[in-house]
Short mmCIF file of C-alpha atoms in Angstrom, two decimals:
data_model
loop_
_atom_site.label_atom_id
_atom_site.label_comp_id
_atom_site.label_asym_id
_atom_site.label_seq_id
_atom_site.Cartn_x
_atom_site.Cartn_y
_atom_site.Cartn_z
CA GLY A 1260 -82.25 -54.38 -9.24
CA VAL A 1261 -85.38 -52.93 -7.58
CA HIS A 1262 -84.17 -51.00 -4.54
CA GLU A 1263 -87.53 -49.70 -3.37
CA TYR A 1264 -91.19 -50.32 -4.13
CA TRP A 1265 -94.54 -49.08 -2.89
CA ILE A 1266 -97.90 -50.80 -2.57
CA VAL A 1267 -100.79 -48.35 -2.67
CA ASP A 1268 -104.16 -49.49 -1.31
CA ALA A 1269 -106.59 -46.88 -2.63
CA ASP A 1270 -109.55 -48.54 -0.91
CA GLN A 1271 -107.95 -48.23 2.54
CA SER A 1272 -105.99 -45.02 1.73
CA VAL A 1273 -102.74 -46.62 2.87
CA ILE A 1274 -99.31 -46.92 1.28
CA GLU A 1275 -96.62 -49.46 2.14
CA GLN A 1276 -93.02 -48.59 1.31
CA TYR A 1277 -90.42 -51.36 1.10
CA ARG A 1278 -86.66 -51.01 0.66
CA LEU A 1279 -84.14 -53.65 -0.30
CA ARG A 1280 -81.92 -54.58 2.60
CA PRO A 1281 -78.58 -55.85 1.26
CA ALA A 1282 -77.27 -59.30 2.09
CA SER A 1283 -75.05 -59.49 5.13
CA GLY A 1284 -73.21 -62.52 6.43
CA GLU A 1285 -75.50 -65.52 6.07
CA ASN A 1286 -78.61 -63.38 5.47
CA GLU A 1287 -79.85 -62.99 1.92
CA ALA A 1288 -80.97 -59.62 0.58
CA ASN A 1289 -84.65 -59.02 1.27
CA TYR A 1290 -87.21 -56.26 1.44
CA GLU A 1291 -87.96 -54.44 4.65
CA LEU A 1292 -91.18 -52.54 5.38
CA VAL A 1293 -90.13 -48.98 6.24
CA LEU A 1294 -93.51 -47.24 6.14
CA LYS A 1295 -97.16 -48.25 6.30
CA ALA A 1296 -99.36 -45.19 6.63
CA GLY A 1297 -102.29 -43.16 5.45
CA GLN A 1298 -100.66 -39.91 6.53
CA GLY A 1299 -97.21 -38.55 7.28
CA MET A 1300 -94.22 -38.08 5.04
CA LEU A 1301 -92.85 -40.61 2.57
CA HIS A 1302 -89.16 -40.15 1.74
CA CYS A 1303 -88.05 -41.95 -1.39
CA ALA A 1304 -84.57 -43.47 -1.16
CA VAL A 1305 -84.25 -43.98 -4.91
CA ILE A 1306 -85.21 -40.55 -6.27
CA GLU A 1307 -83.15 -37.92 -4.50
CA GLY A 1308 -85.25 -35.16 -3.00
CA LEU A 1309 -88.61 -36.89 -3.52
CA SER A 1310 -90.66 -36.56 -0.35
CA PHE A 1311 -94.36 -35.97 0.02
CA ASP A 1312 -97.27 -36.23 2.42
CA VAL A 1313 -98.94 -39.61 1.91
CA ALA A 1314 -102.37 -37.93 2.06
CA VAL A 1315 -101.55 -36.33 -1.32
CA LEU A 1316 -102.13 -39.73 -2.94
CA PHE A 1317 -105.69 -40.02 -1.67
CA ASP A 1318 -107.03 -36.45 -1.89
CA SER A 1319 -107.45 -34.99 -5.39
CA ALA A 1320 -107.19 -31.33 -4.28
CA LYS A 1321 -103.96 -32.01 -2.35
CA ASN A 1322 -102.72 -34.07 -5.30
CA LEU A 1323 -103.20 -31.23 -7.79
CA LYS A 1324 -101.55 -28.74 -5.44
CA GLN A 1325 -98.53 -31.02 -4.93
CA ILE A 1326 -98.11 -31.56 -8.67
CA GLY A 1327 -98.30 -27.78 -9.21
CA ASP A 1328 -95.64 -27.24 -6.55
CA TRP A 1329 -93.35 -29.78 -8.20
CA LEU A 1330 -93.82 -28.16 -11.59
CA LYS A 1331 -92.92 -24.73 -10.19
CA ALA A 1332 -89.69 -26.03 -8.66
#
């Protein structure tokens, strides 16, 4: 029942986001790469309203600011 997963490569500062594509016709359900980036916005399909700049994962100052913003909300 995993509908979405991310692979984070901290060495390359890149995240890959995969979403489960449901089975259709003769095709089995499988995962589809929807994002591979070191910058730009990631929009989570599983947690409503969760979106963030990918750079937040790789920059500690941006990370702390983002966490603070989430806690204020």
